mmCIF file with all atom_site columns, C-alpha atoms and ligand atoms in Angstrom:
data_model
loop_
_atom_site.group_PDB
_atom_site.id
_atom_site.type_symbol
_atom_site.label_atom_id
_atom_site.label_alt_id
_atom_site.label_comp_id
_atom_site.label_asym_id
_atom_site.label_entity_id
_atom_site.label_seq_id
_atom_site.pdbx_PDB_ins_code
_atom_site.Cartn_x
_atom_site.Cartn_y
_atom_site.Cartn_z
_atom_site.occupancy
_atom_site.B_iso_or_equiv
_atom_site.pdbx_formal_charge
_atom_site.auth_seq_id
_atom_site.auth_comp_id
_atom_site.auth_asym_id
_atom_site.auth_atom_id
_atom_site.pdbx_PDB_model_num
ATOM   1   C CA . UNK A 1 1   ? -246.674 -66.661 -59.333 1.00 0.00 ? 158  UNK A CA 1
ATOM   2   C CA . UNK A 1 2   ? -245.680 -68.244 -62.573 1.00 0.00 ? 159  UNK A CA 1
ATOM   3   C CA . UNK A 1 3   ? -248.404 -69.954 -65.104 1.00 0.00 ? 160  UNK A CA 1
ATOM   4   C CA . UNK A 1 4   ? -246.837 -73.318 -66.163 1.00 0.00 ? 161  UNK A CA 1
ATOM   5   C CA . UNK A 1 5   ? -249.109 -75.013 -68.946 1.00 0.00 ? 162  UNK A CA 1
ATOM   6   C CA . UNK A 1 6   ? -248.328 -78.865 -69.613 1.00 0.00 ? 163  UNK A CA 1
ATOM   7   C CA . UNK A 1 7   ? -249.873 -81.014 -72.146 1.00 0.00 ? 164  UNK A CA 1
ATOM   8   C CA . UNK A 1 8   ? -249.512 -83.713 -74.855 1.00 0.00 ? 165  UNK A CA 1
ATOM   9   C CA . UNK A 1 9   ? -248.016 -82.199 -78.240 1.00 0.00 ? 166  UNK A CA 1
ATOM   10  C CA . UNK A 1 10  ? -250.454 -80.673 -79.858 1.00 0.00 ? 167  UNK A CA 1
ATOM   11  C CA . UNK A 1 11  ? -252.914 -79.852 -76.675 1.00 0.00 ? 168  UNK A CA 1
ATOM   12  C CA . UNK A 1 12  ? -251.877 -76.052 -77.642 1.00 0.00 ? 169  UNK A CA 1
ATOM   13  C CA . UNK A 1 13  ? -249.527 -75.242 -75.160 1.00 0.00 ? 170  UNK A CA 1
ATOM   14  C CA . UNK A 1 14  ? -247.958 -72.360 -77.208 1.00 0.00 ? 171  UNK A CA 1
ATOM   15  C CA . UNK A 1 15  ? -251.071 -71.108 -78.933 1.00 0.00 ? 172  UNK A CA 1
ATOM   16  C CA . UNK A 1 16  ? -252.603 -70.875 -75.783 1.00 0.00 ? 173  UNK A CA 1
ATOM   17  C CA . UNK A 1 17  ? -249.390 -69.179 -74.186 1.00 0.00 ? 174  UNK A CA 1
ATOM   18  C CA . UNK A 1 18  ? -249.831 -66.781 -77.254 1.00 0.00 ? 175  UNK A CA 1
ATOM   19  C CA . UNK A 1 19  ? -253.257 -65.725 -76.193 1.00 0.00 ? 176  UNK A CA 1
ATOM   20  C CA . UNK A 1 20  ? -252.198 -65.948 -72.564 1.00 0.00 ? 177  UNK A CA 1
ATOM   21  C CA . UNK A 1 21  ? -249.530 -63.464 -72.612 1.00 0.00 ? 178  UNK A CA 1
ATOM   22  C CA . UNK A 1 22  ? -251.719 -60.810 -75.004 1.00 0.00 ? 179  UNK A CA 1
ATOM   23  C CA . UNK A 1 23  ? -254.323 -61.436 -71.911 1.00 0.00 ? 180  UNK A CA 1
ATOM   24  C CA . UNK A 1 24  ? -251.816 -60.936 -68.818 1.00 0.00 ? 181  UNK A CA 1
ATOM   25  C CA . UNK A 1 25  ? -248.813 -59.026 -70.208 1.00 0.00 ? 182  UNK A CA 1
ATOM   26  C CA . UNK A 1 26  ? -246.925 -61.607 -68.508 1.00 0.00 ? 183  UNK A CA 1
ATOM   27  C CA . UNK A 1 27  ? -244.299 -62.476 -70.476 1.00 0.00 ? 184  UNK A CA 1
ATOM   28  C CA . UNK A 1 28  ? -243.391 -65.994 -72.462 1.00 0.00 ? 185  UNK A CA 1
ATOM   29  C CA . UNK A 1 29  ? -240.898 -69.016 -72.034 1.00 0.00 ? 186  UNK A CA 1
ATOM   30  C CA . UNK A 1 30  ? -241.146 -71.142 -74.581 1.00 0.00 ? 187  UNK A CA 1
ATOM   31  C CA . UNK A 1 31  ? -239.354 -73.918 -73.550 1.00 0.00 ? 188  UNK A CA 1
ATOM   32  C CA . UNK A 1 32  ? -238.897 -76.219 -76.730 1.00 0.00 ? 189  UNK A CA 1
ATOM   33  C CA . UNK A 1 33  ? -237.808 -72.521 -78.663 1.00 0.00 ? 190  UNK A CA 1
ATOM   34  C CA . UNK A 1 34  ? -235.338 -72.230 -75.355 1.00 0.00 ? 191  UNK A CA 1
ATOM   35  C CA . UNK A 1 35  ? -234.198 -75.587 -75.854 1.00 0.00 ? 192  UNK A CA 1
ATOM   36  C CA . UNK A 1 36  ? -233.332 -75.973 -79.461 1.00 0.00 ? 193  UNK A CA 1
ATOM   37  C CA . UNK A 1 37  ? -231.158 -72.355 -78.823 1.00 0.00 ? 194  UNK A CA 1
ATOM   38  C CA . UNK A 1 38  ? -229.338 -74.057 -76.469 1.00 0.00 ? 195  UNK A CA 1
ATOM   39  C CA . UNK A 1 39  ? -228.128 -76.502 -78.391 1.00 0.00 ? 196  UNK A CA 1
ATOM   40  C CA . UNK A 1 40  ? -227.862 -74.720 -81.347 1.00 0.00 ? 197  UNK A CA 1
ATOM   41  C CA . UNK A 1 41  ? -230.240 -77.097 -82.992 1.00 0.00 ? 198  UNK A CA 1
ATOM   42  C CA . UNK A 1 42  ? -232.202 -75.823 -85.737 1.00 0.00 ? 199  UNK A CA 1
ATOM   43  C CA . UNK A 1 43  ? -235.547 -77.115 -85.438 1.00 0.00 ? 200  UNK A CA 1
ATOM   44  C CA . UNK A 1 44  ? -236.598 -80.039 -82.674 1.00 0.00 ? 201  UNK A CA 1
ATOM   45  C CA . UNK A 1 45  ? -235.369 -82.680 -85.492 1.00 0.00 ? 202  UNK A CA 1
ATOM   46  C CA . UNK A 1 46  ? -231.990 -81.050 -85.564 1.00 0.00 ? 203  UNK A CA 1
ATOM   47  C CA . UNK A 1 47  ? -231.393 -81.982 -82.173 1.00 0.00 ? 204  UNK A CA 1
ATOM   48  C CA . UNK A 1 48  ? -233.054 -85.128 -81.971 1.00 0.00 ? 205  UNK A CA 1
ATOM   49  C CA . UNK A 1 49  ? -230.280 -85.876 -85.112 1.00 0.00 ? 206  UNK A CA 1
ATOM   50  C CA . UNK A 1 50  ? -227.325 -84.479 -82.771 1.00 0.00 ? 207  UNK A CA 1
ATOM   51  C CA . UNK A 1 51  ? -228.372 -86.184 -79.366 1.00 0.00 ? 208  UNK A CA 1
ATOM   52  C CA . UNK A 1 52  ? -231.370 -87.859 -79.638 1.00 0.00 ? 209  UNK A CA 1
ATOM   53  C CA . UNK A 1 53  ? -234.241 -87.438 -76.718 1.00 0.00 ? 210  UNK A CA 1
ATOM   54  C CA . UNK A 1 54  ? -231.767 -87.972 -73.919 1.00 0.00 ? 211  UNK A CA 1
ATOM   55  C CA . UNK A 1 55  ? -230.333 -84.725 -75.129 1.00 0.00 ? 212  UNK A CA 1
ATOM   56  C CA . UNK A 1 56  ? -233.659 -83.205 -75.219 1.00 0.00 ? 213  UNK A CA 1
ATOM   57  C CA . UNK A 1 57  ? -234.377 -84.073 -71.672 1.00 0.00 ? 214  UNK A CA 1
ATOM   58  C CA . UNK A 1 58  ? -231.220 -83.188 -70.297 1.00 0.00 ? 215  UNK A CA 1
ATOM   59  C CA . UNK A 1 59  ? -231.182 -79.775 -72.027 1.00 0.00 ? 216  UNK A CA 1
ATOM   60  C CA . UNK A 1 60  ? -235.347 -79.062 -70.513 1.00 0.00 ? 217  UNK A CA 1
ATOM   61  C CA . UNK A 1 61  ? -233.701 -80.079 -67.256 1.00 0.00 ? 218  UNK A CA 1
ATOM   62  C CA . UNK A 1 62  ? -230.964 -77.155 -67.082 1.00 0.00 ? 219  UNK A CA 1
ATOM   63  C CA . UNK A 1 63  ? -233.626 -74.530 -68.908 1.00 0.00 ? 220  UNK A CA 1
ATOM   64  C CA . UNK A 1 64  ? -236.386 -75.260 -66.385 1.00 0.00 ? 221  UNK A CA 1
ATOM   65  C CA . UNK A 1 65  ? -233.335 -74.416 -63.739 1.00 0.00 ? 222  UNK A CA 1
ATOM   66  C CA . UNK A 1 66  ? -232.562 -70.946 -65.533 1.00 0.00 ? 223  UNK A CA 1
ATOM   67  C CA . UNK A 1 67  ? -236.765 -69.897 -65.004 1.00 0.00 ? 224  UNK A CA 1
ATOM   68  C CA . UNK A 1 68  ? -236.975 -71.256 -61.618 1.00 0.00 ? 225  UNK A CA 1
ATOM   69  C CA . UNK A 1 69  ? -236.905 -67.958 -60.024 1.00 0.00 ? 226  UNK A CA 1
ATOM   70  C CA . UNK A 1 70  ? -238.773 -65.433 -62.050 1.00 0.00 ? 227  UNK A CA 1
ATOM   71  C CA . UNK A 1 71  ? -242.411 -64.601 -61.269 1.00 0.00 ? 228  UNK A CA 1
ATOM   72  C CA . UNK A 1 72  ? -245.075 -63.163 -63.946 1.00 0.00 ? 229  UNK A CA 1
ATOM   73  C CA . UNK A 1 73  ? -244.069 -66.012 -66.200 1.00 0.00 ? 230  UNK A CA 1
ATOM   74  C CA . UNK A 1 74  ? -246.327 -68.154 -68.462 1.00 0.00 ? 231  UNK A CA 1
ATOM   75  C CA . UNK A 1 75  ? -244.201 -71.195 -68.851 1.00 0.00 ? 232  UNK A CA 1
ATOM   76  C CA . UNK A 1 76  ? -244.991 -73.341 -72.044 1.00 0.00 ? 233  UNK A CA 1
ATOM   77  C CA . UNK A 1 77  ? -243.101 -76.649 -71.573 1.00 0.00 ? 234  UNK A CA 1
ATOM   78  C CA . UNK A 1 78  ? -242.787 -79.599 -74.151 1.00 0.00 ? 235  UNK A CA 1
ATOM   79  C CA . UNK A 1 79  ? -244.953 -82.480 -73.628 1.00 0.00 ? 236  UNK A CA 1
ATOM   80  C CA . UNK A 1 80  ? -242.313 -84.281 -72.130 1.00 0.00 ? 237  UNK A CA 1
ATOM   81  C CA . UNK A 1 81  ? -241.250 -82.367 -69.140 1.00 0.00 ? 238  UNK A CA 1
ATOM   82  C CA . UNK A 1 82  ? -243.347 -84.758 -67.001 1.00 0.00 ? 239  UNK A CA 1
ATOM   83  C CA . UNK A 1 83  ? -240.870 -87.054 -67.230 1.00 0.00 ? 240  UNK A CA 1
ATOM   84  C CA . UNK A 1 84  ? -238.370 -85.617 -64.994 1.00 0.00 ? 241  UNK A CA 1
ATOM   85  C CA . UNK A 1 85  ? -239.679 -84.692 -61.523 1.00 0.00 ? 242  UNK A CA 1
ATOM   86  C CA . UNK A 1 86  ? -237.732 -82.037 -60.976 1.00 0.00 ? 243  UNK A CA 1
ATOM   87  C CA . UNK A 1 87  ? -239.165 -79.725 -63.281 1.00 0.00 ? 244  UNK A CA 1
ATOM   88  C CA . UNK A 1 88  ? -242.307 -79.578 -62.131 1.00 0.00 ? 245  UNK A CA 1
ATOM   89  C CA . UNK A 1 89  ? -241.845 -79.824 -58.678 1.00 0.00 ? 246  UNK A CA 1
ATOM   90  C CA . UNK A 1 90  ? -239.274 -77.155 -58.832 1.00 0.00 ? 247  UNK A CA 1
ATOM   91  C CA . UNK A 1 91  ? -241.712 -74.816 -60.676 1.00 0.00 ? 248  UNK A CA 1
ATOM   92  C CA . UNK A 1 92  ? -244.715 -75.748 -58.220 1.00 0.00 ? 249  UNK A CA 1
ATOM   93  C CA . UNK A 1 93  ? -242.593 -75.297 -55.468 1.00 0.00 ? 250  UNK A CA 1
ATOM   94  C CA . UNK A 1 94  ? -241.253 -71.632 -55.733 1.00 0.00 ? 251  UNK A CA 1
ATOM   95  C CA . UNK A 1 95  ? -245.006 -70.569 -57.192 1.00 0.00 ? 252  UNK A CA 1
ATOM   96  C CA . UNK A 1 96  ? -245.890 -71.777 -60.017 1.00 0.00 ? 253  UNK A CA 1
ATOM   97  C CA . UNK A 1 97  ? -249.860 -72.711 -61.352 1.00 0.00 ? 254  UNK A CA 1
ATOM   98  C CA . UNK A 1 98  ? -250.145 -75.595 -63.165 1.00 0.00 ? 255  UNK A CA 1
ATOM   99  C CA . UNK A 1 99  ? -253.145 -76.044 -65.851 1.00 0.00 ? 256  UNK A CA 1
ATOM   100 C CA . UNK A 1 100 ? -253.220 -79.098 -67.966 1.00 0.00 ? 257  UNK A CA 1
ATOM   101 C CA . UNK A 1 101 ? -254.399 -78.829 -71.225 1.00 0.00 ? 258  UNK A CA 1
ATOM   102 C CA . UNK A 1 102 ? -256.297 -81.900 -71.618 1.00 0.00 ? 259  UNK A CA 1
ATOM   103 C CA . UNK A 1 103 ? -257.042 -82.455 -74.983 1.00 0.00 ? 260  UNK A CA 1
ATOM   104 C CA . UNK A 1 104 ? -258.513 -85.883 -76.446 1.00 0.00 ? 261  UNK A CA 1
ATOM   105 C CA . UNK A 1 105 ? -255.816 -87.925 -78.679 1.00 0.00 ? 262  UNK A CA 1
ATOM   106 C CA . UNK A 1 106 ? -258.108 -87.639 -81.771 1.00 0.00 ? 263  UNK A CA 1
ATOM   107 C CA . UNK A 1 107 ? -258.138 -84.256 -81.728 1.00 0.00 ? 264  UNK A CA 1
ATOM   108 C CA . UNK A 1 108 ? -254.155 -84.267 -81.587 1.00 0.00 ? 265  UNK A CA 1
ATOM   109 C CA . UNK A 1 109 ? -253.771 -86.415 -83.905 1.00 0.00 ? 266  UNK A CA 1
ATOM   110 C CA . UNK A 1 110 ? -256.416 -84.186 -86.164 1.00 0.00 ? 267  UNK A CA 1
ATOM   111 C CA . UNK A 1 111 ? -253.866 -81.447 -85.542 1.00 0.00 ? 268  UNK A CA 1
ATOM   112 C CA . UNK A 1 112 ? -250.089 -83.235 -86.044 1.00 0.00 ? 269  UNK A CA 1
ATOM   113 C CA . UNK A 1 113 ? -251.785 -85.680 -89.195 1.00 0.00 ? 270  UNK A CA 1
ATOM   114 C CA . UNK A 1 114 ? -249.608 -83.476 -90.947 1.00 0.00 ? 271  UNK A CA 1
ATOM   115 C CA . UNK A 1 115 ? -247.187 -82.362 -88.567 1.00 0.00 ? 272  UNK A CA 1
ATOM   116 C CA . UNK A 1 116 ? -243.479 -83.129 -89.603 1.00 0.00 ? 273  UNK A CA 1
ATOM   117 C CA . UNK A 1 117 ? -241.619 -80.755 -86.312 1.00 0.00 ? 274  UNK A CA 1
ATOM   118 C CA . UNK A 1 118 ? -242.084 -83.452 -83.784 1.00 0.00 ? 275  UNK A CA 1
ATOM   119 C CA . UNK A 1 119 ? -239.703 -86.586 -83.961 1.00 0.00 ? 276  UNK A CA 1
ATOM   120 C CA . UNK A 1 120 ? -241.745 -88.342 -81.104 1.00 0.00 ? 277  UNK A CA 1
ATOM   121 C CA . UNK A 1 121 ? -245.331 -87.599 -83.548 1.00 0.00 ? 278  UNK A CA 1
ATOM   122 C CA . UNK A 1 122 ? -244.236 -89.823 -86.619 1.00 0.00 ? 279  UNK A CA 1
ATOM   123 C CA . UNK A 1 123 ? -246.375 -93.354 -86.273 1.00 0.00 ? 280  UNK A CA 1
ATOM   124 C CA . UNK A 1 124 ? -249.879 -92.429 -84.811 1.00 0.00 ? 281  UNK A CA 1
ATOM   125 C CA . UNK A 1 125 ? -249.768 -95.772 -82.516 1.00 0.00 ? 282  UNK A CA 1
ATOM   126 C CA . UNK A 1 126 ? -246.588 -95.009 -81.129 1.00 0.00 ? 283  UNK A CA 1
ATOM   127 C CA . UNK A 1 127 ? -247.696 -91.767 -80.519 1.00 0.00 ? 284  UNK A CA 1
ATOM   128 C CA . UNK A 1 128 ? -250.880 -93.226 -78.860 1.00 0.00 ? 285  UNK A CA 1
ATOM   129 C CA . UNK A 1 129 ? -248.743 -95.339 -76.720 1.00 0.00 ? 286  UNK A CA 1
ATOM   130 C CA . UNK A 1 130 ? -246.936 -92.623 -75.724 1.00 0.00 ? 287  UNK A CA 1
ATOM   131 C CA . UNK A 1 131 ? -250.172 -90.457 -74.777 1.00 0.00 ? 288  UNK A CA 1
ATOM   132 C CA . UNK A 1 132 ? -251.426 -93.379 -73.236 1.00 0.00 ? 289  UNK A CA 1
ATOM   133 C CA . UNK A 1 133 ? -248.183 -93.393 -70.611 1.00 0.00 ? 290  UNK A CA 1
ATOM   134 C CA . UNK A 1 134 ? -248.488 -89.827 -70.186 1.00 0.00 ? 291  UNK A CA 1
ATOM   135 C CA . UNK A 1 135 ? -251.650 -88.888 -69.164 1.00 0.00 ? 292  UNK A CA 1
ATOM   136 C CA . UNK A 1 136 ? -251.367 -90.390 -65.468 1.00 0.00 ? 293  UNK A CA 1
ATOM   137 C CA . UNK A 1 137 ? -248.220 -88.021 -65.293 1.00 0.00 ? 294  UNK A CA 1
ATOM   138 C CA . UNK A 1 138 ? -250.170 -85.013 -66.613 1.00 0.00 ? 295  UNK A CA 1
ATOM   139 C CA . UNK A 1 139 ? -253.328 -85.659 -64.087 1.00 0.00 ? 296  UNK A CA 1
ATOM   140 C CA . UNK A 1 140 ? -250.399 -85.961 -61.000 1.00 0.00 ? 297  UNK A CA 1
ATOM   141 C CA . UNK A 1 141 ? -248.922 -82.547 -62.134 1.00 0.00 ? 298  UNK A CA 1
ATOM   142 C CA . UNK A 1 142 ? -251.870 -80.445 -62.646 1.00 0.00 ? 299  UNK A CA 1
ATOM   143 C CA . UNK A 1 143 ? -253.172 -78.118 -60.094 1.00 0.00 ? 300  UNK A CA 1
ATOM   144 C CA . UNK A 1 144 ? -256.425 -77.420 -62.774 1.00 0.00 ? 301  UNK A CA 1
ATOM   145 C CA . UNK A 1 145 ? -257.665 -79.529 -66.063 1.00 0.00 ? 302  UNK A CA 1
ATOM   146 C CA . UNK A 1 146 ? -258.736 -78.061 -68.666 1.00 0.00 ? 303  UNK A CA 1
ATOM   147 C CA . UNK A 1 147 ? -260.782 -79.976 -70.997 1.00 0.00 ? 304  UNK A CA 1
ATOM   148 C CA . UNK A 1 148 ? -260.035 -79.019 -74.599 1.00 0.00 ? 305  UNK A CA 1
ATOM   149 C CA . UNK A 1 149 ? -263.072 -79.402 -76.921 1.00 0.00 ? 306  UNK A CA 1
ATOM   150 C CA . UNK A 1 150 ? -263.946 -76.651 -79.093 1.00 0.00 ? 307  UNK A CA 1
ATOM   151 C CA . UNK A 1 151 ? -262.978 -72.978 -77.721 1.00 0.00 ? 308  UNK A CA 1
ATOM   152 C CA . UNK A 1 152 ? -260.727 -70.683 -78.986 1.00 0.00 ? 309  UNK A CA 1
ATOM   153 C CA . UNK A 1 153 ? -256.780 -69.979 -77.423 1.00 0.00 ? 310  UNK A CA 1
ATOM   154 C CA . UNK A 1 154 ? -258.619 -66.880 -76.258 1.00 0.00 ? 311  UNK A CA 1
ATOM   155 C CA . UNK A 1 155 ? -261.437 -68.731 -74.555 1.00 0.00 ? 312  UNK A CA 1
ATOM   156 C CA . UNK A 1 156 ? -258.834 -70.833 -73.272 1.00 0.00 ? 313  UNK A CA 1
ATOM   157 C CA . UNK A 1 157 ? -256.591 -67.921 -71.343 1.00 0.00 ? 314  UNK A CA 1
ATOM   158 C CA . UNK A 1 158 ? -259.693 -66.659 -70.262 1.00 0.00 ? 315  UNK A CA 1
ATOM   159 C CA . UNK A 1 159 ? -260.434 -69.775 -68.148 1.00 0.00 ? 316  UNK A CA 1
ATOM   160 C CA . UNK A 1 160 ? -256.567 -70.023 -67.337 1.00 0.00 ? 317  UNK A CA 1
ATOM   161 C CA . UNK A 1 161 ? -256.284 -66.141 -66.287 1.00 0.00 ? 318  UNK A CA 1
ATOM   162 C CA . UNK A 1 162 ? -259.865 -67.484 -63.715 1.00 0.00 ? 319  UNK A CA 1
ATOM   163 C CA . UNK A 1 163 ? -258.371 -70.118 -62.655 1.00 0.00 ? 320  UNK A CA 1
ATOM   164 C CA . UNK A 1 164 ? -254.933 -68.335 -61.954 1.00 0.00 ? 321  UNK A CA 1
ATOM   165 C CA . UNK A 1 165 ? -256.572 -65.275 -60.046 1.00 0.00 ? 322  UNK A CA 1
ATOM   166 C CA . UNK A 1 166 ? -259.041 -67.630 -58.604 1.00 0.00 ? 323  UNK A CA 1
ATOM   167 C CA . UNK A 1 167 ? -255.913 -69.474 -55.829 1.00 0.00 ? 324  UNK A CA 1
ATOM   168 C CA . UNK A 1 168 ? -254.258 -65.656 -55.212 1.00 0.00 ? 325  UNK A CA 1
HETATM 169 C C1 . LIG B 2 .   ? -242.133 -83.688 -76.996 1.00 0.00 ? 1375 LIG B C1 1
HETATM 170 C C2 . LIG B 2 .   ? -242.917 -82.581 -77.204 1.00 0.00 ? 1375 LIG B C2 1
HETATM 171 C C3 . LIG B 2 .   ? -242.466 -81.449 -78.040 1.00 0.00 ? 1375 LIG B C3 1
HETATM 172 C C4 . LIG B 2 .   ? -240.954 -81.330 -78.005 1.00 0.00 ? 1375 LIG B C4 1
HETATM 173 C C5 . LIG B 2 .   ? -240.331 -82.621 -78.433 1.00 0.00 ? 1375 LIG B C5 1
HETATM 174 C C6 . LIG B 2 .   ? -240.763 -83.814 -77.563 1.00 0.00 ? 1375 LIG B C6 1
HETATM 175 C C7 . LIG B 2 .   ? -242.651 -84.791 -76.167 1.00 0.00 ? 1375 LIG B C7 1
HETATM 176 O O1 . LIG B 2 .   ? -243.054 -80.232 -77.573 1.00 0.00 ? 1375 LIG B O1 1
HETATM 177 O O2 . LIG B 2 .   ? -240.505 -80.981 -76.731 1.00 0.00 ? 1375 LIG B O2 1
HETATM 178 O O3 . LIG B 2 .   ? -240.642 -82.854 -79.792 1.00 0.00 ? 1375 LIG B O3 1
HETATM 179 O O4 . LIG B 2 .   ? -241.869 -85.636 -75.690 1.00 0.00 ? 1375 LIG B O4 1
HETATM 180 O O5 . LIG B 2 .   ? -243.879 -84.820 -75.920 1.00 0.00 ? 1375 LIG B O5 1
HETATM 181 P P1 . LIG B 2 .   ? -244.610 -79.849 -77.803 1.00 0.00 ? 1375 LIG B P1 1
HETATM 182 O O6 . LIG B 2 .   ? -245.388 -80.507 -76.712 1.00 0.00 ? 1375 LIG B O6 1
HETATM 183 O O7 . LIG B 2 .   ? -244.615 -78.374 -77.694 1.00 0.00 ? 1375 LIG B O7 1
HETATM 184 O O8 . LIG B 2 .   ? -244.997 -80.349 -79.145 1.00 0.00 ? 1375 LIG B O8 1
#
């Protein structure tokens, strides 16, 4: 069974996929990193430049297909993979865990007030919109919350690695 952590930019999706992995010895899709290869892009910006975020969602939609049937995988997505049904169901439905890291937006936007990778993080009210949309999508998706306050990405895979072993 695959881990599949979702969760607004920011929420610490790949720090906590970092930590994760050390933890487990599973190994690590990073999906935006997958992505940007894919389309040769640079950096997230570079392909929002080339294609904009239809191209970003079209390109999560074919990598999610490529993962589909490994186990032993912690899968960190991009915040917008709830978007598109498929992915997650397609994850969930060959055996896949999902824990949604649930972090409060001023602590996000704590994190990305500095951030210049993310080309949907550049007005802070656009981005709360955009939270504000999403977090009905996150809540459908996740199989556990995780409440993000204070602990450390290895606190956090400690309660993910629980709550993984915890349905097996
Ligand atoms: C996005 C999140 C980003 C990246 C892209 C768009 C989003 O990933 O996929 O910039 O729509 O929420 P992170 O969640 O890893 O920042």
């Amino acid at each position: 069974m695959n881990i599949i952590l979702i969760g607004f930019m920011g929420s610490g999706k790949s720090t906590v996929g970092k930590a994760l992995r050390d933890l487990l010895g599973f190994s690590l899709v990073e999906m935006d990193e997958i992505v940007c290869q894919k389309t040769s892009s640079k950096t997230m910006t570079d392909l929002f430049a080339k294609g904009g975020e239809k191209l970003l969602r079209k390109t999560e939609a074919l990598v999610a297909k490529d993962y589909v049937d490994q186990k032993r995988l912690i899968i960190s997505t991009g915040g917008g993979v709830v978007l598109n049904p498929a992915i997650l169901d397609n994850f969930k439905i060959v055996g896949g865990k999902v824990f949604f890291l649930n972090a409060p937006f001023e602590l996000i936007a704590k994190r990305l007030e500095k951030d210049k990778t993310r080309p949907l993080f550049t007005n802070l009210l656009n981005a709360k919109a955009i939270y504000k949309d999403r977090l009905p999508l996150y809540h459908h998706y996740a199989d556990e919350i995780v409440n993000i306050t204070t602990q450390s990405p290895e606190e956090l895979a400690l309660i993910i690695k629980e709550g993984y072993f915890h349905g097996l």
